[in-house]
Coordinates of C-alpha atoms in Angstrom, one line a residue:
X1 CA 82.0 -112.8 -36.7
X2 CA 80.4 -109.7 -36.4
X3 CA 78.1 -108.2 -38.5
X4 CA 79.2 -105.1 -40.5
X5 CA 77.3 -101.8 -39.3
X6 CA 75.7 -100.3 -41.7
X7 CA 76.7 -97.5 -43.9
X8 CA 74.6 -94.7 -42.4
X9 CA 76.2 -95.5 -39.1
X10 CA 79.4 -95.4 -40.3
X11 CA 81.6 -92.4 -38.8
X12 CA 82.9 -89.7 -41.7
X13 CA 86.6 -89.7 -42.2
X14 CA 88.3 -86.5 -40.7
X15 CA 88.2 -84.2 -43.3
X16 CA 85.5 -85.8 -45.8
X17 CA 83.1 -83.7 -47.3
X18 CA 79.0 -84.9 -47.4
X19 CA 77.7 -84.8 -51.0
X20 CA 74.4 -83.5 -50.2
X21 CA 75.7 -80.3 -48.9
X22 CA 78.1 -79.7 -51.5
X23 CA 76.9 -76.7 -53.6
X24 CA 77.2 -79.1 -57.2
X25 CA 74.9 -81.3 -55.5
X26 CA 72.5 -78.7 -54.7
X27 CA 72.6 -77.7 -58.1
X28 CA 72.1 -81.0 -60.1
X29 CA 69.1 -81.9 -57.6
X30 CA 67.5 -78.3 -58.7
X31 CA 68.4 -79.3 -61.9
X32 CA 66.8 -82.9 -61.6
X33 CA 63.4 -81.2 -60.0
X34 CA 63.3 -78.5 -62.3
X35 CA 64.0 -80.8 -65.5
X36 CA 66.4 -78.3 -66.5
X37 CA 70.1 -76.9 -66.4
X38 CA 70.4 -73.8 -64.4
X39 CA 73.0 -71.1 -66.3
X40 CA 74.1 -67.8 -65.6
X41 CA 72.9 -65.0 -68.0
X42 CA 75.4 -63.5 -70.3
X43 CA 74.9 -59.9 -70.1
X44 CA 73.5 -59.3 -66.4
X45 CA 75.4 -61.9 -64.1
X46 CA 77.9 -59.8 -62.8
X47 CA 80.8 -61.1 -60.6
X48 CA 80.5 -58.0 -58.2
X49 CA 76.5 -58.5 -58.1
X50 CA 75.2 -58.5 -54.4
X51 CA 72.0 -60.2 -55.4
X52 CA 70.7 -63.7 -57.4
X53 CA 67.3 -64.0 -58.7
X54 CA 66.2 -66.8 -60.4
X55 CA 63.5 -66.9 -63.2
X56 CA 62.8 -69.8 -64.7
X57 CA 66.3 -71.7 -65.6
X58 CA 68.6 -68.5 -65.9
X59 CA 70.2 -67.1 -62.5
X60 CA 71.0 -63.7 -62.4
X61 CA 73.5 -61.9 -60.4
X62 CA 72.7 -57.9 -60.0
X63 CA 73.1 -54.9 -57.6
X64 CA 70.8 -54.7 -54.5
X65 CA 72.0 -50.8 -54.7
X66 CA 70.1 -50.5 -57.9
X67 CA 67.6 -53.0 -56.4
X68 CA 66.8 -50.9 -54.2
X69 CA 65.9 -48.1 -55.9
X70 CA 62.2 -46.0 -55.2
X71 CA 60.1 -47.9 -52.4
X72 CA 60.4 -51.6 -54.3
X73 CA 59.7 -54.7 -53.7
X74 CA 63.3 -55.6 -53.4
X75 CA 63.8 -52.6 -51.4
X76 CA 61.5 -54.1 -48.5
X77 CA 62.4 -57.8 -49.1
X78 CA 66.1 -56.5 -48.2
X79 CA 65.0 -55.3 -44.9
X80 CA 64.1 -58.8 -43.6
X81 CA 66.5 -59.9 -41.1
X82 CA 68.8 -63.4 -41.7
X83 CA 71.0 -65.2 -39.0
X84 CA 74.6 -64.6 -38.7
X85 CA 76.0 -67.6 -40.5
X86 CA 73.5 -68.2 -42.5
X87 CA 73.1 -67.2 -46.3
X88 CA 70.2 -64.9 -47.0
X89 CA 67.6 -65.5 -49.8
X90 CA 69.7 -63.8 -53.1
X91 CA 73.5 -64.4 -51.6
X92 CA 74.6 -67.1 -53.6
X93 CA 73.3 -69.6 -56.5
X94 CA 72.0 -72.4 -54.3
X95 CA 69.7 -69.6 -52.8
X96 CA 68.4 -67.4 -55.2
X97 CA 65.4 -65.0 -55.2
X98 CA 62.8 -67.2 -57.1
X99 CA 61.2 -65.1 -59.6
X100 CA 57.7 -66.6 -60.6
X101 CA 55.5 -65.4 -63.7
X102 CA 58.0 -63.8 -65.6
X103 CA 60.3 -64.8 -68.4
X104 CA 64.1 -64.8 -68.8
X105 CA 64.1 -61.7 -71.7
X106 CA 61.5 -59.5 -69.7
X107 CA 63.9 -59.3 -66.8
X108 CA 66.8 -58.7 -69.3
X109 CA 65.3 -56.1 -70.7
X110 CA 64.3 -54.6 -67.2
X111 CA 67.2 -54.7 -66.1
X112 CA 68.7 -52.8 -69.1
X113 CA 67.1 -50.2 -68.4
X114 CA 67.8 -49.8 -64.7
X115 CA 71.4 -50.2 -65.5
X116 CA 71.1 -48.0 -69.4
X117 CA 73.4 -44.6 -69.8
X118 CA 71.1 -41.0 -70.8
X119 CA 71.9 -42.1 -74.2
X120 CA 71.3 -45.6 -74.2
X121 CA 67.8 -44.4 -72.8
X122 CA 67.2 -41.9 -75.7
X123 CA 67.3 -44.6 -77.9
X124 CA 64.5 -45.8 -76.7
X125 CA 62.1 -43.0 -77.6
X126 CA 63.0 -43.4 -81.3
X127 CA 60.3 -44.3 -83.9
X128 CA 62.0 -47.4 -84.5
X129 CA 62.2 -48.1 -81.0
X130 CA 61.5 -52.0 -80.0
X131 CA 57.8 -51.7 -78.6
X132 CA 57.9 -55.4 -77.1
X133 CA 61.1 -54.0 -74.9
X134 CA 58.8 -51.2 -74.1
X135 CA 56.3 -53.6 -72.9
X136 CA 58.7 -55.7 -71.0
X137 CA 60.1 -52.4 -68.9
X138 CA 56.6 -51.5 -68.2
X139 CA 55.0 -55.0 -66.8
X140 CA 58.3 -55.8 -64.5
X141 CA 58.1 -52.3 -63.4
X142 CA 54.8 -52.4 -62.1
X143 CA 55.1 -55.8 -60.9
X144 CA 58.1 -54.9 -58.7
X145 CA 56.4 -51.2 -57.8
X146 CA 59.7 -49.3 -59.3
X147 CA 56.9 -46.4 -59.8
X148 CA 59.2 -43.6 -61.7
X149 CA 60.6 -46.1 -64.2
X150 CA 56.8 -47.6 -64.9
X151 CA 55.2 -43.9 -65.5
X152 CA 58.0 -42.8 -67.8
X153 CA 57.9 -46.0 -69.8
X154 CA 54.0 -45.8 -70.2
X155 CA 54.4 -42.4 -71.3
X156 CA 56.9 -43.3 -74.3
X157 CA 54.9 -46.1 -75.1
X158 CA 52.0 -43.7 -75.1
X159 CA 53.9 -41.0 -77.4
X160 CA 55.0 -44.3 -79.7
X161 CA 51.6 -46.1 -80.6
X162 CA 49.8 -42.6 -80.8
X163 CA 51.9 -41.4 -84.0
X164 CA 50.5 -40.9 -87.3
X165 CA 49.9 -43.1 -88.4
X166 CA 49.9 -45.2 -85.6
X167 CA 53.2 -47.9 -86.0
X168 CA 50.6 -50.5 -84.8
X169 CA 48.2 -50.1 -87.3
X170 CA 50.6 -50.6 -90.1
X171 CA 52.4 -53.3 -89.0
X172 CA 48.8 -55.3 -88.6
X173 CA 47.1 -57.2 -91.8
X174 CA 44.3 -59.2 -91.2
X175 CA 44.5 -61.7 -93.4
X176 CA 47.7 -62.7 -91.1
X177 CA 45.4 -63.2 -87.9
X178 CA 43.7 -66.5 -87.7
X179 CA 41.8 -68.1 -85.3
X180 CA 43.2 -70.1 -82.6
X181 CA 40.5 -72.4 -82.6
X182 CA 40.8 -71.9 -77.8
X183 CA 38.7 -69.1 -76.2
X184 CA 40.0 -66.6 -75.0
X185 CA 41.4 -66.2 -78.9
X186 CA 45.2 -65.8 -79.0
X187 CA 46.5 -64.3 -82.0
X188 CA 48.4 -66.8 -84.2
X189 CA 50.8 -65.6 -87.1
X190 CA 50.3 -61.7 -86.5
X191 CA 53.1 -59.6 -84.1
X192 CA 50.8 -57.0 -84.6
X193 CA 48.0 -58.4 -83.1
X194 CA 49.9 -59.9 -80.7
X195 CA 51.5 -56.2 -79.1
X196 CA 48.2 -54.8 -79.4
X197 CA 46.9 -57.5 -77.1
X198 CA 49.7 -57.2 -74.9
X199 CA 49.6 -53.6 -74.7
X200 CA 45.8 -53.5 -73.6
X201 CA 46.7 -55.8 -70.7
X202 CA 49.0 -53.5 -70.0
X203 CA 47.5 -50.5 -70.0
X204 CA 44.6 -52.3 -67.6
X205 CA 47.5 -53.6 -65.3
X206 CA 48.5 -50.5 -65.1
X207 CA 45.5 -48.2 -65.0
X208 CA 46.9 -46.0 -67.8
X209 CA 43.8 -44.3 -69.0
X210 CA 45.2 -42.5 -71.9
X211 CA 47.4 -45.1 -73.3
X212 CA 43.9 -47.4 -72.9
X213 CA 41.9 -45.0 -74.5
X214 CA 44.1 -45.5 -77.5
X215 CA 44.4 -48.8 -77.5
X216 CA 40.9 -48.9 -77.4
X217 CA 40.3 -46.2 -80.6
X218 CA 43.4 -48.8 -82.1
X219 CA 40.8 -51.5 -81.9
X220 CA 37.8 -49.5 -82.9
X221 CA 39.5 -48.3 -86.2
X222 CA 40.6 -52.2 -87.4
X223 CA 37.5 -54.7 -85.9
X224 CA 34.7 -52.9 -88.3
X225 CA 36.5 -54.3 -91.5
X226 CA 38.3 -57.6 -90.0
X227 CA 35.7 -60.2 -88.2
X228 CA 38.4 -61.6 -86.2
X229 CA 40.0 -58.4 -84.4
X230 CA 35.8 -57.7 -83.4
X231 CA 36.0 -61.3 -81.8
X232 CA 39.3 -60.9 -79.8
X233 CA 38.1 -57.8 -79.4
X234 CA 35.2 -59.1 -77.7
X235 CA 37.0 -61.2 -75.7
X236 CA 39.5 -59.0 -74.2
X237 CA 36.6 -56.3 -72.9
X238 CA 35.1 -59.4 -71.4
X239 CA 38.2 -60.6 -69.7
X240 CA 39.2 -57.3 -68.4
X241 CA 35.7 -55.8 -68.3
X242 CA 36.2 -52.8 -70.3
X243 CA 32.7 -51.5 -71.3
X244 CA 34.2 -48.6 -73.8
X245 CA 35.0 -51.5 -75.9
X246 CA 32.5 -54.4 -75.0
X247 CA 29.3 -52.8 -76.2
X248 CA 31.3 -52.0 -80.2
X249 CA 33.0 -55.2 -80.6
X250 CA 29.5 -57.4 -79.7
X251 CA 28.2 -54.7 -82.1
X252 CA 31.0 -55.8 -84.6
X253 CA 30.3 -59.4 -84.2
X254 CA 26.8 -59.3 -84.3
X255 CA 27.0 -57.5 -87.6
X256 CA 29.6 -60.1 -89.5
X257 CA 28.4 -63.6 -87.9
X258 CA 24.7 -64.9 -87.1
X259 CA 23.9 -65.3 -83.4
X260 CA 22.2 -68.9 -83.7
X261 CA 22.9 -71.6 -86.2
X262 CA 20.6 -72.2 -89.2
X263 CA 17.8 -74.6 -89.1
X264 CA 15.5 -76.3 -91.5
X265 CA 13.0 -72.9 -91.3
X266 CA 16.3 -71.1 -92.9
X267 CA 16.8 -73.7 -95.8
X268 CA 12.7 -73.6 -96.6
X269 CA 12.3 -69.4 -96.7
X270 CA 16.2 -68.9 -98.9
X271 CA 15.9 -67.6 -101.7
X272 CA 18.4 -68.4 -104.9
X273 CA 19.4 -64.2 -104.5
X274 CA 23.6 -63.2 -104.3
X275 CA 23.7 -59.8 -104.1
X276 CA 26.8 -58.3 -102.5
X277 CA 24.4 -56.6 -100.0
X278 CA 23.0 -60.1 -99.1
X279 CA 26.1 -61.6 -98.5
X280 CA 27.4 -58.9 -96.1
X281 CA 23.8 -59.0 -94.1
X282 CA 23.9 -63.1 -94.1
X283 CA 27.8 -64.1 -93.3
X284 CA 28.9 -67.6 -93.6
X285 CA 31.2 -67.5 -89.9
X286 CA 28.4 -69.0 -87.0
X287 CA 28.5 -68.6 -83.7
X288 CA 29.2 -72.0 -81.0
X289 CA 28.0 -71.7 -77.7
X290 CA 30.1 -74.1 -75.6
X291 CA 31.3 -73.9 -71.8
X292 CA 34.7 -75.1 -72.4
X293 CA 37.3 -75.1 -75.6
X294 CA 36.0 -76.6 -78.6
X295 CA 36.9 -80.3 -79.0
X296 CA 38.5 -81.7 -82.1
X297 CA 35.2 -82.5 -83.9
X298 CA 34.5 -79.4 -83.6
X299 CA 37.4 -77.5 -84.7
X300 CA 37.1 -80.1 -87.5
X301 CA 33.4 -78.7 -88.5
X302 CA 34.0 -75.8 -89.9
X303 CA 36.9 -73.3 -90.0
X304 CA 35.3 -70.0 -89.4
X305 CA 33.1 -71.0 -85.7
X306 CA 33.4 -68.8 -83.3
X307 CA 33.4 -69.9 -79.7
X308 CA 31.7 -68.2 -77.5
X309 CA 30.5 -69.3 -74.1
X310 CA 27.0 -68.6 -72.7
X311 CA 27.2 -65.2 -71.2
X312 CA 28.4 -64.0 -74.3
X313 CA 25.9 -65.6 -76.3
X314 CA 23.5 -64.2 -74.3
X315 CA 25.1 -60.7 -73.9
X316 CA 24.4 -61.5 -78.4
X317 CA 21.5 -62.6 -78.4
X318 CA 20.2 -59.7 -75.7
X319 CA 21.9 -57.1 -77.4
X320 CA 20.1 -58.3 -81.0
X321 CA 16.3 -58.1 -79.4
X322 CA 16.9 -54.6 -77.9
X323 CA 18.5 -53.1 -80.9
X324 CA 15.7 -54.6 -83.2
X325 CA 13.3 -52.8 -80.9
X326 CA 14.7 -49.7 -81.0
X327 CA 14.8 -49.8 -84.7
X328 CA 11.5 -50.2 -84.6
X329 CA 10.4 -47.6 -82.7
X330 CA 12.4 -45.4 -84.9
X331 CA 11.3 -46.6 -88.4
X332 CA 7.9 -45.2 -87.4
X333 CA 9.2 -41.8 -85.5
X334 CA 11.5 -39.8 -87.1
X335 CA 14.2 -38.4 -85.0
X336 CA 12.6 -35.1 -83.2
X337 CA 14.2 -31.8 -84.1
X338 CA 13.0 -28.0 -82.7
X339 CA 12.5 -26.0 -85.7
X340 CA 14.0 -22.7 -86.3
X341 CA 12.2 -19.4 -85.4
X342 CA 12.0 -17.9 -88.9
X343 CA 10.6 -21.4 -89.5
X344 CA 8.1 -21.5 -86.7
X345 CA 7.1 -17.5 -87.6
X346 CA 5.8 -18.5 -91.5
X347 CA 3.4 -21.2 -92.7
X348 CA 7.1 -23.4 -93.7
X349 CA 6.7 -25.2 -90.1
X350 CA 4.0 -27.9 -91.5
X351 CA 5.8 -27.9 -94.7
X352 CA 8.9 -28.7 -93.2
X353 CA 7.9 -31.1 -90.5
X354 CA 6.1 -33.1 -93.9
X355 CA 9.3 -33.1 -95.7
X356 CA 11.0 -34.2 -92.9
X357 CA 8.7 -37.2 -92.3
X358 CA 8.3 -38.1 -96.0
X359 CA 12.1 -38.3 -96.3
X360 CA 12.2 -40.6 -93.3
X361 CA 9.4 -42.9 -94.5
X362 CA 11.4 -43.4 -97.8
X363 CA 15.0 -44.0 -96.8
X364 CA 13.8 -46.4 -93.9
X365 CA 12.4 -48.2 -96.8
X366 CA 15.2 -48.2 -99.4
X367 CA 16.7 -50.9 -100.7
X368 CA 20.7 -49.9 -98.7
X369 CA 18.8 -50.4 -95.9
X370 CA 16.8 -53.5 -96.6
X371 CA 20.8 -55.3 -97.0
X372 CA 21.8 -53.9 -93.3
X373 CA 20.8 -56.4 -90.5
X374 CA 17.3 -55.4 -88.4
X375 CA 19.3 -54.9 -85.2
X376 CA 22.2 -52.5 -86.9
X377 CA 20.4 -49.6 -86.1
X378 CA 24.1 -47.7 -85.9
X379 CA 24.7 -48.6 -89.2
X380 CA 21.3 -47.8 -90.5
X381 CA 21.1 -44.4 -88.9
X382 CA 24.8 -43.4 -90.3
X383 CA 23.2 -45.1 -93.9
X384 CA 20.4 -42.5 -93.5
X385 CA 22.6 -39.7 -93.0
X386 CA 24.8 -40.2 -95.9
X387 CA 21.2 -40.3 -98.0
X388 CA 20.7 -36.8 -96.0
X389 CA 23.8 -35.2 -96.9
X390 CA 22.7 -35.8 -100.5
X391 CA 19.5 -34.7 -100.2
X392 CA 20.5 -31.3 -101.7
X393 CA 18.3 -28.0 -101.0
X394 CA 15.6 -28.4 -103.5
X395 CA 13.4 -29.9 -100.7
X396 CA 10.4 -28.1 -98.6
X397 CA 12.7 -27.1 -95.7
X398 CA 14.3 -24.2 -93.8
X399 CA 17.5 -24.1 -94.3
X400 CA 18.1 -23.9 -90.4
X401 CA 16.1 -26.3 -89.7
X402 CA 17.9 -29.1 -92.3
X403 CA 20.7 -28.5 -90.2
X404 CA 19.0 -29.0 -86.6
X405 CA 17.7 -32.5 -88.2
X406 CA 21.1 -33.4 -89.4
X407 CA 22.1 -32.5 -85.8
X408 CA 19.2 -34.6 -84.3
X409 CA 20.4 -37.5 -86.7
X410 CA 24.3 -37.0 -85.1
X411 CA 22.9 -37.4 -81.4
X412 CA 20.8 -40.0 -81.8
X413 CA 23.2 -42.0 -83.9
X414 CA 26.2 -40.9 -80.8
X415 CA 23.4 -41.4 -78.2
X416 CA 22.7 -45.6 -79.1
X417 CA 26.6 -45.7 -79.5
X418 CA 27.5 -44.7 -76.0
X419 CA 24.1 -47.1 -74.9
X420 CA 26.0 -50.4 -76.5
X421 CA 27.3 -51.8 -73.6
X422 CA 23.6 -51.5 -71.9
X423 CA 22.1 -53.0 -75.3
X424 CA 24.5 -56.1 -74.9
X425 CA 24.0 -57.0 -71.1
X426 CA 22.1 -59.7 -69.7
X427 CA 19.5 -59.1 -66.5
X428 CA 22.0 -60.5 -64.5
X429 CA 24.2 -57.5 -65.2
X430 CA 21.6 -54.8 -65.7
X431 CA 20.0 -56.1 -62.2

């Protein structure tokens, strides 16, 4: 008898239809590789839509017309030629333009606005407009180069975060921002946080200086009284290399958390003391230096370590040495000022120069400035300036020339501020 041919040569019945082409089939096998059921979104699959995209698990079904729009992506991606029977990349759900890096909402609320009425789009510039919308119109657009839409998006984001006061800085509270124990920090608990970090990446996607600029200011204003917005501060300027903001938030971290761990020398010199001013110059939060996340014993050691990784403790511990230098070289020179003409024409000059020094001598000894750290010569310059303004005018100086050494004070202070980011590089970077 003989032996049964096997089913793969087996003819196909007139009329039969092969599973594996069948569009179900398709979709269950994407399904199976995926690990996920693909669906159609409810507000922009549209029956008449010309065009499928896919992101993630959601298909959705729009207008090449609109597509098209300004000198896009899609615009030129239509432009490549397909065969004559064959089913081009968007035409039906078993082929749909494959959308990778974005999420589900973000293309829903791109797509809004592509498709949003004049008054729909008003809405939008409303002080209680949704900023993460904003956000979401603003990173597609530049992604997919629809140019017009990404400049006016930036600029309504602009005009939002730059009210007064800003909408961001209200809606942040820093005792709602913990650490997420990973480097680079994320923020954990705190929207806030979390659309301030977004919008910085943003702004450096999109190389919007003026919505940058203040973000950066944004940053500035909340990182000198909250430890952690200095550290994710730091780590954003890192990550995107943004020196306006580098050389203050190593400032800011250097000033709240010690740059090495203590030793056995610390626990022989300390003292049984608790001032307030101690406790602000010696902070309990310590640095870790480590080349990868923390692991779990670490994490487990104490609750307030920062991780840093080597440059950055280097960038630290650079930035420490050269500030404490300068501040040396200060605390024994006086800021130089040019005195006045009516002062240089009497016998005031000496006097005044005298007073001058005499007033620095003291204040650089005070006891303010003995509970700042060495190396916060910012802060100690703006401590002796508050002393100055109270100095009052029964001292032995021209009047002019008070105010050309409170103007002297100003520059200096302004001049080592601007200098940060120099202060906290390694030779690496400065060579």
């Amino acid at each position: 008898m003989a032996a049964e041919p096997s089913n793969e040569f087996k003819r196909k019945r007139a009329g039969s239809i092969d599973p594996q082409s069948s569009s179900e089939y398709k979709r269950s096998r994407t399904a199976e590789i995926t690990g996920s059921e693909l669906h159609h979104d409810d507000e922009f699959y549209f029956e008449d839509g010309s065009c499928i995209l896919r992101v993630e698990d959601t298909l959705f079904n729009v207008h090449k017309t609109v597509l098209s729009r300004e000198n896009s992506f899609f615009r030129s991606m239509f432009k490549f030629p397909t065969g004559e029977n064959e089913v081009g990349m968007g035409g039906d759900d078993d082929n749909p333009v494959m959308l990778t890096g974005d999420k589900p909402s973000e293309l829903r609320n791109f797509f809004w606005a592509l498709y949003a009425l004049p008054p729909e789009l008003q809405s939008i510039s409303s002080p209680d407009a949704d900023l993460s919308r904003m956000i979401d119109i603003a990173r597609i657009s530049n992604k997919y180069s629809f140019r017009s839409l990404e400049s006016w998006v930036l600029t309504v984001i602009h005009t939002h975060v730059s009210r007064r006061p800003s909408p961001l800085v209200t809606s942040i509270d820093p005792d709602e921002y913990t650490f997420s124990k990973i480097f680079p920090p994320d923020p954990i608990g705190s929207p806030g946080t979390h659309q301030l970090v977004r919008l910085m990446r943003l702004a450096h996607m999109c190389n919007h200086d003026q919505l940058m600029g203040t973000i950066i200011n944004i940053f500035k204003q909340i990182m000198s009284g909250s430890l952690e917005h200095a550290y994710l501060a730091m780590a954003l300027a890192d990550e995107l290399d943004i020196k306006d903001l580098r050389g203050q938030a190593y400032l800011e971290v250097m000033r709240k958390a010690p740059i090495v761990k203590a030793s056995r020398a610390d626990r022989i010199i300390k003292t049984k003391k608790s001032s307030s001013s101690q406790d602000a110059a010696n902070p309990t939060t310590s640095l870790v230096s480590r080349d990868t996340s923390p692991s779990p014993s670490d994490i487990e050691d104490s609750e307030q370590q920062l991780i840093v990784n080597p440059s950055q403790q280097l960038r630290l511990l650079s930035g420490y040495y050269r500030l404490s230098r300068t501040w040396d070289k200060l605390r024994v020179n006086p800021p130089h000022f040019d005195h006045a003409p009516s002062c240089s024409a009497t016998w005031h000059q000496h006097g005044c120069t005298q007073a001058w020094v005499e007033f620095w001598k003291e204040k650089t000894r005070s006891e303010a400035m003995m509970g700042l750290g060495l190396a916060d010569v910012v802060g100690r310059i703006r401590q002796i300036q508050a002393d100055y303004n109270r100095w009052g005018t029964a001292t032995y100086m021209h009047l002019d020339c008070r105010s050309a050494a409170r103007r002297s004070l100003e520059e200096i202070a302004k001049k080592i501020e601007e200098a940060l980011p120099d202060y906290f590089s390694h030779g690496a970077e400065l060579g």
